[in-house]
Amino acid sequence: MKITIIGGGSWATAIVKILSEGNVHIKWWMRNSEDVEHIKRLHHNKNYLSSVEIHPSKVKPYTNLKEALRDTEWVVLAVPAAFLSDALKTINKSHLQGKKIISAIKGMIPATNQLVTDWIEQEYDIPADNIGVIAGPCHAEEVALEKHSYLTIASPNLELANDFADLLRCRFVSTSALADLYGVEYSAVMKNIVALACGITHGLGGGDNFQAVMVSNAMQEICRVVDVIDPMKRDLSASAYLGDLLVTSYSQFSRNRTFGNMVGRGYSVKAAQLEMNMVAEGYYAVKCVYEMLKDYEIEIPITNFAYQILYQNAPLKKEFEDLKEKLK
């Protein structure tokens, strides 16, 4: 079994580690040739999760994406949504034909306000039944420490979801499959917005009591969004939805919460991005979701709060006071 991983960050590294537990051959593409040479020589990613050993017998790094995609059955996308188009610019539709595409990206394409799966289906003519997403409360840092984690694979093709869930299942990762691709993917996008907003309010002095109310209201906001976009019966208390929201909103490893906390403490957006040196998907998702939902008459106070601060340069304290009045 050959699997291509596209991306060189912490989540890509964590997925490589998980898949390396099984009987697979991993072709790992990353942009930076120095990073590729470092992995070949020293068997770890020097920039992300550097404690994770990369097994040379199972993992071969590439800088040539066409070569990395040759003769593989599965392709896992693990680059920030805002940079996906650029990462794939050297290939065309033929290079992905017949392959099963799994998105490990919890974000939206900023240029088109599309989910990653919709964009891939449209741009590369990939059938919907050949597409899935990885979701669930699973931080890369805890994967590196082999703390037991849970992942859900969602796809309209439940057989595909189960097949990839089997590939990810290992001694420290449990997996399950769902057919609700849109519900899972939109929830994953929204939870990053919520975590970012939680960080802002924490930076402004909001305590645990306020955050608990905010997260419970956020679950209702997510429910309203997914129900209007893709109405169906779903259990949003499952770990792929609620579990992911909770860990991203509360964890010390949440880059979206960290980013929001910096903004709440007075950092500019640009300064926070530079200091983090990692992409907070929620920053881009806020604008995508806000613009996407303009024509829908639904209440999204937490998304609006984050949008006003991040994109309209609204006064932090005033927006915080307004948000307090809207939560219940």
Short mmCIF file of C-alpha atoms in Angstrom, two decimals, residues 6 96 138 205 273 275 294 302:
data_model
loop_
_atom_site.label_atom_id
_atom_site.label_comp_id
_atom_site.label_asym_id
_atom_site.label_seq_id
_atom_site.Cartn_x
_atom_site.Cartn_y
_atom_site.Cartn_z
CA ILE A 6 1.38 16.44 0.99
CA LEU A 96 -4.83 12.75 -9.24
CA CYS A 138 -6.41 14.99 17.93
CA GLY A 205 -9.88 38.85 30.72
CA GLN A 273 1.16 35.57 12.82
CA GLU A 275 5.45 35.36 16.37
CA LYS A 294 -24.26 36.72 4.39
CA ILE A 302 -19.28 34.33 17.70
#
